Amino acid sequence: MSSKKRVPIVSIVGRQNVGKSTLFNALLKKKLAITEDYPGVTRDVLRARVLNPEKGLDFFLCDTPGLDIERPESMEEAVLENAFRQVAESDLVVFLLDFKEVTNYDSRLIEKFRKDPELKTIPSLFCVNKVDHPEEEADLDSFYRMGLSEILPISAIGRRNLPLLLEKIAFLLPSAKRKIVENETEEETKTSDEDFSLAIVGKPNAGKSSLLNALCGYERAVVSDVAGTTRDSVDTTVTFEGKKIRIIDTAGIRKKSDKGEALEFYSFQRTKKAIQGSDIVIHLLDAQKGFGDFDKKIVSMLQEEGKPFLLAVNKWDTIENKDNQSFKDYKERLHSRLPLLREIQIITLSAKEKQRIHKLMELTLDLASRAKRKISTSELNQSLRAWMAEAGRSFSANRPPKMLYCTQVSISPFHLILFVNHVDYFKSNLLTFIKKKLTEKYNLQGIPIHLELRSDRK
């Protein structure tokens, strides 16, 4: 029986009168803290639990007193000491600043969080409060110049961007994004000492079981020339270059027959569940059969679920009269079938002959590492603005698209939220251009990119 995990702590900090208690109340939708227009009202640490399993949220939210008491009296010194003790126990700090006024206190407090041995290890999300109008979201340069990496414009009173703030908290808390699966059995639960889980998917008889056996080094799954021999998912764990990986050999995805075989429906559901429960996916093709319509459906499912994947072309040893051009030609045929595959890593192998299995695992480890990429808000905004300027008017008609602010809220998929002047001005070709730039700059090959546009103008 594993020990119960500690609920993470998120503390709202900042100088007096920046709106900490108002934000605390707004996030909880209850009036627990005392809020007044004059500074120094909050004299102790308030704590309440935020629990929303559907959004991956479970943490204690703490409201601290203003941390800018310059000449503390005996009582205030104790309050301040208690506040900093609370902050030191936090898993994430929401550092609140005033959009209309940045003081010396703010700068000194930021420096303390940067230099204090205990505080500098705690991730900080800098929220600029009192950003009451959408146009002001593009005016955060002065805060970027302060060297702040994670900046979020909000209005606690106007409740602007508070759902986004909760998304960012879930994203930045290491354990907050754990997916809760209903009716999950003990055997299906991912163990805490695994580095990641890997699903092997593809059409029946593509060689999934042979690949699993090659990866394991022994006969783990039944291998047969009869398509669809594997009727259930078989899990096993391997260690490769110090990484512990749970590998799922899925039941072959097969088109539903006219009679609607219950077994095939069950196999499809198990495959879908395996994809949902995995961190990384290998999509296996039969070199002789190529990329068919049902492979397209698999890629669509992977995109929909936001799963990083690579394409492995099995039975490459059976292709006759190969030369240096063969693989290039094969890839071009794949790209013509589905242009999306241009952004996906493709490797040839032979599971039966155990050829290029080591290389496949190297690519899988690399993909798993890249899939954890978090880009700071400041860097993202700098990159996106440069690309928007590069695009100029080439992707727009009479109404130029304008990005006000963007931030990352998920790693798998790589999910960005863009606040824009008008959603309709961002045409599909511009979004494709932005995705291509993101893939190139941040090495996101094989990682689905989701761009979510938000605007106050519908």
CSV table of C-alpha atoms in Angstrom, one decimal:
chain,number,residue,atom,x,y,z
A,1,MET,CA,0.0,0.0,0.0
A,2,SER,CA,1.6,3.3,-1.1
A,3,SER,CA,1.7,6.3,1.3
A,4,LYS,CA,-0.7,9.1,0.6
A,5,LYS,CA,0.8,11.9,-1.4
A,6,ARG,CA,1.0,15.4,0.1
A,7,VAL,CA,-1.4,17.9,-1.3
A,8,PRO,CA,0.7,20.7,-3.0
A,9,ILE,CA,0.7,24.2,-1.6
A,10,VAL,CA,0.3,27.4,-3.7
A,11,SER,CA,0.9,30.7,-2.0
A,12,ILE,CA,-0.1,34.1,-3.2
A,13,VAL,CA,2.6,36.6,-2.3
A,14,GLY,CA,3.4,40.3,-3.0
A,15,ARG,CA,3.6,43.6,-1.3
A,16,GLN,CA,0.6,45.2,0.4
A,17,ASN,CA,-2.5,46.3,-1.5
A,18,VAL,CA,-1.8,44.6,-4.8
A,19,GLY,CA,-5.0,42.5,-4.5
A,20,LYS,CA,-3.8,39.2,-3.0
A,21,SER,CA,-7.0,38.7,-0.8
A,22,THR,CA,-9.2,39.7,-3.7
A,23,LEU,CA,-7.5,37.1,-5.9
A,24,PHE,CA,-7.7,34.5,-3.1
A,25,ASN,CA,-11.5,35.1,-2.8
A,26,ALA,CA,-12.0,35.2,-6.6
A,27,LEU,CA,-10.2,31.8,-7.1
A,28,LEU,CA,-12.2,30.2,-4.3
A,29,LYS,CA,-15.5,32.0,-5.3
A,30,LYS,CA,-16.0,32.5,-1.5
A,31,LYS,CA,-15.3,35.5,0.6
A,32,LEU,CA,-12.9,34.1,3.2
A,33,ALA,CA,-10.3,36.9,3.3
A,34,ILE,CA,-11.0,40.4,4.4
A,35,THR,CA,-10.5,42.8,1.6
A,36,GLU,CA,-10.3,46.6,2.0
A,37,ASP,CA,-8.9,49.5,0.0
A,38,TYR,CA,-6.2,50.3,2.5
A,39,PRO,CA,-3.0,48.2,2.9
A,40,GLY,CA,-2.1,45.8,5.6
A,41,VAL,CA,-5.5,44.3,6.3
A,42,THR,CA,-4.4,40.6,6.0
A,43,ARG,CA,-2.4,39.9,9.1
A,44,ASP,CA,-2.2,36.1,9.0
A,45,VAL,CA,-2.0,33.2,6.5
A,46,LEU,CA,-5.3,32.0,5.3
A,47,ARG,CA,-5.6,28.5,3.7
A,48,ALA,CA,-8.3,26.7,1.6
A,49,ARG,CA,-8.3,23.7,-0.6
A,50,VAL,CA,-8.9,23.9,-4.3
A,51,LEU,CA,-10.2,20.5,-5.7
A,52,ASN,CA,-11.3,19.9,-9.3
A,53,PRO,CA,-10.2,16.5,-10.5
A,54,GLU,CA,-11.6,17.0,-14.0
A,55,LYS,CA,-9.1,19.9,-14.5
A,56,GLY,CA,-6.3,18.2,-12.6
A,57,LEU,CA,-6.5,20.6,-9.7
A,58,ASP,CA,-5.9,19.6,-6.1
A,59,PHE,CA,-3.9,22.0,-4.0
A,60,PHE,CA,-4.0,24.3,-0.9
A,61,LEU,CA,-4.3,28.0,-1.8
A,62,CYS,CA,-2.7,30.3,0.8
A,63,ASP,CA,-3.2,34.0,1.1
A,64,THR,CA,-0.3,35.7,2.9
A,65,PRO,CA,0.0,39.2,4.4
A,66,GLY,CA,1.9,41.9,2.5
A,67,LEU,CA,5.6,41.2,2.6
A,68,ASP,CA,6.8,44.8,2.5
A,69,ILE,CA,6.7,45.9,6.2
A,70,GLU,CA,9.9,47.9,6.4
A,71,ARG,CA,10.1,48.6,10.1
A,72,PRO,CA,8.2,45.8,11.7
A,73,GLU,CA,6.9,46.2,15.3
A,74,SER,CA,7.0,43.1,17.5
A,75,MET,CA,3.6,41.8,16.3
A,76,GLU,CA,4.2,42.6,12.6
A,77,GLU,CA,7.6,40.9,12.8
A,78,ALA,CA,6.0,37.7,14.0
A,79,VAL,CA,3.4,38.0,11.2
A,80,LEU,CA,6.1,38.5,8.6
A,81,GLU,CA,8.1,35.6,9.9
A,82,ASN,CA,5.1,33.4,9.8
A,83,ALA,CA,4.3,34.5,6.2
A,84,PHE,CA,7.8,33.7,4.9
A,85,ARG,CA,7.7,30.3,6.7
A,86,GLN,CA,4.5,29.6,4.9
A,87,VAL,CA,6.1,30.6,1.5
A,88,ALA,CA,9.1,28.4,2.2
A,89,GLU,CA,6.8,25.4,2.4
A,90,SER,CA,5.1,26.2,-0.9
A,91,ASP,CA,5.3,24.1,-4.1
A,92,LEU,CA,4.4,27.2,-6.3
A,93,VAL,CA,4.3,30.9,-5.6
A,94,VAL,CA,1.8,33.2,-7.3
A,95,PHE,CA,3.7,36.5,-7.1
A,96,LEU,CA,1.2,39.4,-7.5
A,97,LEU,CA,2.2,42.7,-9.1
A,98,ASP,CA,0.2,45.8,-9.8
A,99,PHE,CA,-0.1,46.7,-13.5
A,100,LYS,CA,-0.4,50.4,-12.8
A,101,GLU,CA,2.4,50.7,-10.2
A,102,VAL,CA,5.7,48.9,-9.7
A,103,THR,CA,7.5,50.0,-6.5
A,104,ASN,CA,10.9,49.5,-5.0
A,105,TYR,CA,9.2,47.0,-2.6
A,106,ASP,CA,8.3,44.9,-5.6
A,107,SER,CA,11.9,44.9,-6.9
A,108,ARG,CA,13.4,44.1,-3.5
A,109,LEU,CA,10.9,41.3,-3.0
A,110,ILE,CA,11.7,39.8,-6.4
A,111,GLU,CA,15.4,40.0,-5.6
A,112,LYS,CA,14.8,38.2,-2.3
A,113,PHE,CA,13.0,35.4,-4.1
A,114,ARG,CA,15.9,35.2,-6.6
A,115,LYS,CA,18.7,35.1,-4.1
A,116,ASP,CA,17.3,33.5,-0.9
A,117,PRO,CA,18.7,29.8,-0.8
A,118,GLU,CA,15.3,28.5,0.2
A,119,LEU,CA,12.9,30.7,-1.8
A,120,LYS,CA,14.8,30.6,-5.1
A,121,THR,CA,14.1,26.8,-5.5
A,122,ILE,CA,10.3,27.4,-5.5
A,123,PRO,CA,8.8,28.0,-9.0
A,124,SER,CA,7.2,31.4,-9.3
A,125,LEU,CA,4.3,32.6,-11.5
A,126,PHE,CA,4.2,36.3,-11.8
A,127,CYS,CA,0.7,37.6,-12.1
A,128,VAL,CA,0.2,41.3,-13.2
A,129,ASN,CA,-3.1,42.3,-11.5
A,130,LYS,CA,-5.5,45.1,-12.6
A,131,VAL,CA,-5.1,44.4,-16.3
A,132,ASP,CA,-8.7,45.3,-16.9
A,133,HIS,CA,-8.8,45.6,-20.8
A,134,PRO,CA,-7.7,43.1,-23.5
A,135,GLU,CA,-5.5,45.7,-25.2
A,136,GLU,CA,-3.4,46.0,-22.1
A,137,GLU,CA,-2.3,42.4,-22.3
A,138,ALA,CA,0.1,43.3,-25.1
A,139,ASP,CA,1.7,46.0,-22.8
A,140,LEU,CA,3.8,43.8,-20.5
A,141,ASP,CA,7.3,44.8,-21.9
A,142,SER,CA,8.3,46.6,-18.7
A,143,PHE,CA,7.7,43.4,-16.7
A,144,TYR,CA,9.6,41.3,-19.2
A,145,ARG,CA,12.5,43.8,-18.9
A,146,MET,CA,12.6,43.0,-15.1
A,147,GLY,CA,13.7,39.5,-16.2
A,148,LEU,CA,10.5,37.7,-15.2
A,149,SER,CA,10.0,34.5,-17.2
A,150,GLU,CA,6.4,33.5,-16.3
A,151,ILE,CA,4.0,36.4,-16.5
A,152,LEU,CA,0.2,36.3,-16.6
A,153,PRO,CA,-2.0,39.4,-17.0
A,154,ILE,CA,-5.1,39.1,-14.8
A,155,SER,CA,-7.8,41.2,-13.1
A,156,ALA,CA,-8.9,39.8,-9.8
A,157,ILE,CA,-11.9,42.1,-9.4
A,158,GLY,CA,-13.0,41.7,-13.1
A,159,ARG,CA,-12.2,37.9,-13.0
A,160,ARG,CA,-10.2,38.3,-16.2
A,161,ASN,CA,-8.0,35.3,-17.1
A,162,LEU,CA,-8.7,33.5,-13.7
A,163,PRO,CA,-9.5,30.2,-15.5
A,164,LEU,CA,-6.2,30.6,-17.3
A,165,LEU,CA,-4.4,31.2,-14.0
A,166,LEU,CA,-5.8,27.9,-12.7
A,167,GLU,CA,-4.6,26.1,-15.9
A,168,LYS,CA,-1.1,27.6,-15.4
A,169,ILE,CA,-1.1,26.5,-11.8
A,170,ALA,CA,-2.0,22.9,-12.9
A,171,PHE,CA,0.7,23.1,-15.6
A,172,LEU,CA,3.5,24.4,-13.2
A,173,LEU,CA,2.7,22.1,-10.3
A,174,PRO,CA,4.7,18.9,-10.9
A,175,SER,CA,2.0,16.5,-9.8
A,176,ALA,CA,-1.2,18.5,-10.6
A,177,LYS,CA,-1.6,17.2,-14.2
A,178,ARG,CA,-2.0,13.5,-13.2
A,179,LYS,CA,-4.9,12.2,-15.2
A,180,ILE,CA,-7.6,10.6,-13.1
A,181,VAL,CA,-9.0,7.5,-14.8
A,182,GLU,CA,-12.3,6.1,-13.5
A,183,ASN,CA,-12.5,2.4,-12.6
A,184,GLU,CA,-8.7,2.0,-13.1
A,185,THR,CA,-7.5,-1.3,-11.7
A,186,GLU,CA,-4.3,-1.7,-9.6
A,187,GLU,CA,-2.6,-3.5,-12.4
A,188,GLU,CA,-3.4,-0.7,-14.9
A,189,THR,CA,-2.1,2.1,-12.7
A,190,LYS,CA,1.2,3.6,-13.7
A,191,THR,CA,3.7,2.9,-11.0
A,192,SER,CA,5.6,5.8,-9.5
A,193,ASP,CA,9.1,4.6,-10.4
A,194,GLU,CA,8.5,4.4,-14.1
A,195,ASP,CA,10.0,7.2,-16.3
A,196,PHE,CA,7.3,6.9,-18.9
A,197,SER,CA,4.9,4.4,-20.6
A,198,LEU,CA,5.1,3.5,-24.2
A,199,ALA,CA,2.2,2.1,-26.4
A,200,ILE,CA,2.9,0.2,-29.6
A,201,VAL,CA,0.0,0.6,-32.0
A,202,GLY,CA,-0.8,-0.2,-35.6
A,203,LYS,CA,-2.8,-2.4,-38.0
A,204,PRO,CA,-3.0,-6.2,-37.3
A,205,ASN,CA,0.0,-8.1,-38.3
A,206,ALA,CA,2.3,-5.0,-38.6
A,207,GLY,CA,4.6,-6.8,-36.1
A,208,LYS,CA,3.7,-5.2,-32.8
A,209,SER,CA,4.2,-8.4,-30.8
A,210,SER,CA,7.5,-9.2,-32.6
A,211,LEU,CA,8.7,-5.7,-31.7
A,212,LEU,CA,7.6,-6.1,-28.1
A,213,ASN,CA,9.6,-9.4,-27.9
A,214,ALA,CA,12.6,-7.7,-29.6
A,215,LEU,CA,12.5,-4.9,-27.0
A,216,CYS,CA,12.1,-7.3,-24.1
A,217,GLY,CA,14.7,-9.8,-25.4
A,218,TYR,CA,12.4,-12.8,-24.8
A,219,GLU,CA,9.1,-14.2,-26.0
A,220,ARG,CA,6.6,-12.0,-24.1
A,221,ALA,CA,3.7,-12.0,-26.6
A,222,VAL,CA,2.3,-14.6,-29.0
A,223,VAL,CA,3.6,-14.1,-32.5
A,224,SER,CA,1.8,-15.5,-35.5
A,225,ASP,CA,1.3,-14.7,-39.2
A,226,VAL,CA,-2.4,-14.7,-38.6
A,227,ALA,CA,-3.6,-11.0,-38.4
A,228,GLY,CA,-5.0,-10.1,-35.0
A,229,THR,CA,-3.5,-12.9,-33.0
A,230,THR,CA,-3.0,-10.6,-30.0
A,231,ARG,CA,-6.5,-10.1,-28.6
A,232,ASP,CA,-5.6,-8.2,-25.5
A,233,SER,CA,-3.0,-5.7,-24.3
A,234,VAL,CA,0.1,-7.2,-22.8
A,235,ASP,CA,2.2,-4.9,-20.5
A,236,THR,CA,5.8,-5.4,-19.5
A,237,THR,CA,8.6,-3.2,-18.2
A,238,VAL,CA,12.1,-2.7,-19.6
A,239,THR,CA,15.1,-0.6,-18.6
A,240,PHE,CA,17.0,1.2,-21.4
A,241,GLU,CA,19.9,3.6,-20.7
A,242,GLY,CA,18.8,3.9,-17.0
A,243,LYS,CA,15.2,4.7,-17.9
A,244,LYS,CA,12.4,2.4,-16.7
A,245,ILE,CA,9.7,2.1,-19.4
A,246,ARG,CA,6.4,0.3,-19.3
A,247,ILE,CA,5.6,-1.0,-22.8
A,248,ILE,CA,2.1,-1.8,-23.9
A,249,ASP,CA,1.6,-4.2,-26.8
A,250,THR,CA,-1.9,-3.3,-27.9
A,251,ALA,CA,-4.5,-5.5,-29.5
A,252,GLY,CA,-4.5,-4.9,-33.3
A,253,ILE,CA,-6.8,-2.1,-34.4
A,254,ARG,CA,-9.1,-3.5,-37.1
A,255,LYS,CA,-11.9,-2.1,-39.0
A,256,LYS,CA,-15.3,-2.9,-37.6
A,257,SER,CA,-16.8,-5.7,-39.6
A,258,ASP,CA,-20.4,-5.6,-41.0
A,259,LYS,CA,-21.4,-8.0,-38.3
A,260,GLY,CA,-19.8,-5.8,-35.7
A,261,GLU,CA,-17.8,-8.4,-33.9
A,262,ALA,CA,-17.7,-7.7,-30.2
A,263,LEU,CA,-14.1,-9.0,-29.9
A,264,GLU,CA,-12.9,-6.5,-32.5
A,265,PHE,CA,-14.8,-3.7,-30.8
A,266,TYR,CA,-13.2,-4.7,-27.5
A,267,SER,CA,-9.7,-4.7,-29.1
A,268,PHE,CA,-10.3,-1.2,-30.6
A,269,GLN,CA,-11.4,0.1,-27.2
A,270,ARG,CA,-8.4,-1.4,-25.5
A,271,THR,CA,-6.1,0.2,-28.1
A,272,LYS,CA,-7.7,3.5,-27.6
A,273,LYS,CA,-7.4,3.1,-23.8
A,274,ALA,CA,-3.7,2.1,-24.2
A,275,ILE,CA,-3.1,5.3,-26.2
A,276,GLN,CA,-4.8,7.4,-23.6
A,277,GLY,CA,-2.8,5.8,-20.8
A,278,SER,CA,0.6,6.1,-22.5
A,279,ASP,CA,3.1,8.9,-22.5
A,280,ILE,CA,4.8,8.1,-25.9
A,281,VAL,CA,3.5,6.0,-28.9
A,282,ILE,CA,5.2,4.0,-31.6
A,283,HIS,CA,3.0,3.8,-34.6
A,284,LEU,CA,4.1,0.6,-36.5
A,285,LEU,CA,3.7,0.1,-40.2
A,286,ASP,CA,4.2,-2.9,-42.4
A,287,ALA,CA,6.8,-1.9,-45.0
A,288,GLN,CA,5.1,-4.0,-47.7
A,289,LYS,CA,1.5,-2.7,-47.0
A,290,GLY,CA,2.4,0.9,-46.6
A,291,PHE,CA,0.3,3.7,-45.0
A,292,GLY,CA,-3.4,3.0,-45.4
A,293,ASP,CA,-6.7,4.7,-44.5
A,294,PHE,CA,-6.8,3.1,-41.1
A,295,ASP,CA,-3.3,4.3,-40.3
A,296,LYS,CA,-4.7,7.8,-41.0
A,297,LYS,CA,-7.3,7.1,-38.4
A,298,ILE,CA,-4.6,6.0,-35.9
A,299,VAL,CA,-2.7,9.3,-36.5
A,300,SER,CA,-6.0,11.3,-36.1
A,301,MET,CA,-6.5,9.5,-32.7
A,302,LEU,CA,-3.0,10.3,-31.7
A,303,GLN,CA,-3.4,13.9,-32.6
A,304,GLU,CA,-6.8,14.1,-30.8
A,305,GLU,CA,-5.3,12.6,-27.7
A,306,GLY,CA,-2.2,14.9,-28.0
A,307,LYS,CA,0.2,12.0,-27.8
A,308,PRO,CA,3.9,12.3,-29.0
A,309,PHE,CA,4.6,9.6,-31.5
A,310,LEU,CA,7.1,8.4,-34.1
A,311,LEU,CA,6.6,6.2,-37.1
A,312,ALA,CA,8.4,2.9,-37.3
A,313,VAL,CA,8.4,1.0,-40.7
A,314,ASN,CA,8.7,-2.7,-39.8
A,315,LYS,CA,9.8,-5.5,-42.1
A,316,TRP,CA,12.2,-3.2,-44.0
A,317,ASP,CA,14.4,-6.3,-44.6
A,318,THR,CA,11.7,-7.7,-46.9
A,319,ILE,CA,12.0,-4.8,-49.3
A,320,GLU,CA,14.0,-6.0,-52.3
A,321,ASN,CA,16.6,-4.1,-54.4
A,322,LYS,CA,17.0,-1.3,-51.8
A,323,ASP,CA,19.6,1.4,-52.4
A,324,ASN,CA,20.4,4.8,-50.8
A,325,GLN,CA,17.4,6.4,-52.4
A,326,SER,CA,14.8,3.8,-51.3
A,327,PHE,CA,14.1,5.2,-47.8
A,328,LYS,CA,13.9,8.8,-49.2
A,329,ASP,CA,11.3,7.7,-51.8
A,330,TYR,CA,9.4,5.7,-49.2
A,331,LYS,CA,9.2,8.8,-47.0
A,332,GLU,CA,8.0,11.0,-49.9
A,333,ARG,CA,5.2,8.6,-50.5
A,334,LEU,CA,4.2,8.7,-46.8
A,335,HIS,CA,4.3,12.5,-46.9
A,336,SER,CA,2.1,12.6,-50.0
A,337,ARG,CA,-0.4,10.4,-48.2
A,338,LEU,CA,-0.4,12.6,-45.1
A,339,PRO,CA,1.6,15.9,-45.2
A,340,LEU,CA,1.5,16.0,-41.3
A,341,LEU,CA,4.1,13.2,-41.4
A,342,ARG,CA,6.7,15.7,-42.5
A,343,GLU,CA,6.9,16.8,-38.9
A,344,ILE,CA,7.2,13.2,-37.6
A,345,GLN,CA,10.3,11.1,-37.1
A,346,ILE,CA,10.4,8.0,-39.3
A,347,ILE,CA,12.6,5.0,-38.8
A,348,THR,CA,12.9,1.7,-40.6
A,349,LEU,CA,13.6,-1.6,-38.8
A,350,SER,CA,13.0,-5.3,-38.7
A,351,ALA,CA,11.5,-6.6,-35.4
A,352,LYS,CA,12.0,-10.2,-36.4
A,353,GLU,CA,15.7,-9.8,-37.3
A,354,LYS,CA,16.2,-7.3,-34.4
A,355,GLN,CA,17.6,-4.7,-36.7
A,356,ARG,CA,17.7,-1.0,-35.6
A,357,ILE,CA,15.9,-1.8,-32.3
A,358,HIS,CA,18.5,0.1,-30.3
A,359,LYS,CA,18.1,3.1,-32.6
A,360,LEU,CA,14.4,3.0,-32.2
A,361,MET,CA,14.7,3.1,-28.4
A,362,GLU,CA,17.2,6.0,-28.6
A,363,LEU,CA,14.6,7.9,-30.7
A,364,THR,CA,11.9,7.0,-28.2
A,365,LEU,CA,13.9,8.3,-25.2
A,366,ASP,CA,14.7,11.5,-27.1
A,367,LEU,CA,11.0,12.0,-27.9
A,368,ALA,CA,10.1,11.4,-24.2
A,369,SER,CA,12.6,14.0,-23.2
A,370,ARG,CA,11.5,16.6,-25.7
A,371,ALA,CA,7.8,16.0,-24.9
A,372,LYS,CA,8.5,17.5,-21.4
A,373,ARG,CA,9.6,20.8,-22.9
A,374,LYS,CA,8.3,23.9,-21.1
A,375,ILE,CA,8.9,27.3,-22.7
A,376,SER,CA,8.8,30.4,-20.6
A,377,THR,CA,6.0,32.9,-21.3
A,378,SER,CA,8.5,35.7,-21.9
A,379,GLU,CA,10.4,33.6,-24.6
A,380,LEU,CA,7.2,32.5,-26.2
A,381,ASN,CA,5.9,36.0,-26.6
A,382,GLN,CA,9.2,37.2,-28.0
A,383,SER,CA,9.2,34.3,-30.6
A,384,LEU,CA,5.5,34.7,-31.6
A,385,ARG,CA,5.8,38.4,-32.0
A,386,ALA,CA,8.8,38.0,-34.3
A,387,TRP,CA,7.0,35.3,-36.4
A,388,MET,CA,3.9,37.5,-36.6
A,389,ALA,CA,6.1,40.3,-37.9
A,390,GLU,CA,7.8,38.0,-40.4
A,391,ALA,CA,4.4,36.8,-41.6
A,392,GLY,CA,3.4,40.4,-42.1
A,393,ARG,CA,0.2,40.7,-44.2
A,394,SER,CA,1.0,37.6,-46.3
A,395,PHE,CA,-1.5,35.5,-44.3
A,396,SER,CA,-4.2,38.1,-43.9
A,397,ALA,CA,-6.6,40.0,-46.1
A,398,ASN,CA,-7.7,43.5,-45.1
A,399,ARG,CA,-7.8,42.9,-41.4
A,400,PRO,CA,-4.3,42.2,-39.9
A,401,PRO,CA,-4.2,39.6,-37.2
A,402,LYS,CA,-2.6,40.7,-33.9
A,403,MET,CA,-1.4,38.6,-31.0
A,404,LEU,CA,-1.7,40.3,-27.6
A,405,TYR,CA,-0.3,37.6,-25.4
A,406,CYS,CA,0.4,33.8,-25.4
A,407,THR,CA,1.3,31.2,-22.8
A,408,GLN,CA,1.9,27.4,-22.5
A,409,VAL,CA,-0.6,25.3,-20.5
A,410,SER,CA,0.3,21.7,-21.4
A,411,ILE,CA,3.2,19.6,-22.6
A,412,SER,CA,1.4,16.7,-24.2
A,413,PRO,CA,0.1,18.1,-26.4
A,414,PHE,CA,2.2,21.2,-26.6
A,415,HIS,CA,-0.7,23.5,-25.9
A,416,LEU,CA,-0.5,27.3,-26.3
A,417,ILE,CA,-3.3,29.8,-25.6
A,418,LEU,CA,-3.1,32.9,-27.7
A,419,PHE,CA,-5.0,36.0,-26.8
A,420,VAL,CA,-5.6,37.8,-30.1
A,421,ASN,CA,-7.4,40.8,-31.5
A,422,HIS,CA,-10.0,38.6,-33.3
A,423,VAL,CA,-10.1,34.9,-33.7
A,424,ASP,CA,-11.5,35.1,-37.3
A,425,TYR,CA,-8.4,37.0,-38.5
A,426,PHE,CA,-6.1,34.0,-37.7
A,427,LYS,CA,-6.6,31.8,-40.8
A,428,SER,CA,-5.5,28.1,-41.0
A,429,ASN,CA,-2.4,29.0,-43.2
A,430,LEU,CA,-1.1,31.4,-40.5
A,431,LEU,CA,-1.6,28.8,-37.7
A,432,THR,CA,0.2,26.2,-39.9
A,433,PHE,CA,3.1,28.7,-40.3
A,434,ILE,CA,3.2,29.3,-36.5
A,435,LYS,CA,3.2,25.5,-35.8
A,436,LYS,CA,6.0,25.0,-38.3
A,437,LYS,CA,8.1,27.7,-36.6
A,438,LEU,CA,7.4,26.3,-33.1
A,439,THR,CA,8.4,22.8,-34.3
A,440,GLU,CA,11.7,24.1,-35.8
A,441,LYS,CA,12.8,26.4,-33.0
A,442,TYR,CA,11.8,24.1,-30.0
A,443,ASN,CA,12.5,20.7,-31.6
A,444,LEU,CA,8.9,19.5,-31.4
A,445,GLN,CA,9.0,16.8,-34.1
A,446,GLY,CA,6.4,14.2,-33.3
A,447,ILE,CA,4.8,16.3,-30.5
A,448,PRO,CA,1.2,17.5,-31.4
A,449,ILE,CA,0.9,21.3,-31.2
A,450,HIS,CA,-2.5,22.7,-30.2
A,451,LEU,CA,-3.0,26.5,-30.7
A,452,GLU,CA,-6.1,27.8,-28.8
A,453,LEU,CA,-7.2,31.3,-29.8
A,454,ARG,CA,-9.1,33.5,-27.4
A,455,SER,CA,-10.5,36.9,-27.9
A,456,ASP,CA,-13.0,39.2,-26.2
A,457,ARG,CA,-14.4,39.8,-29.7
A,458,LYS,CA,-16.5,36.9,-30.8
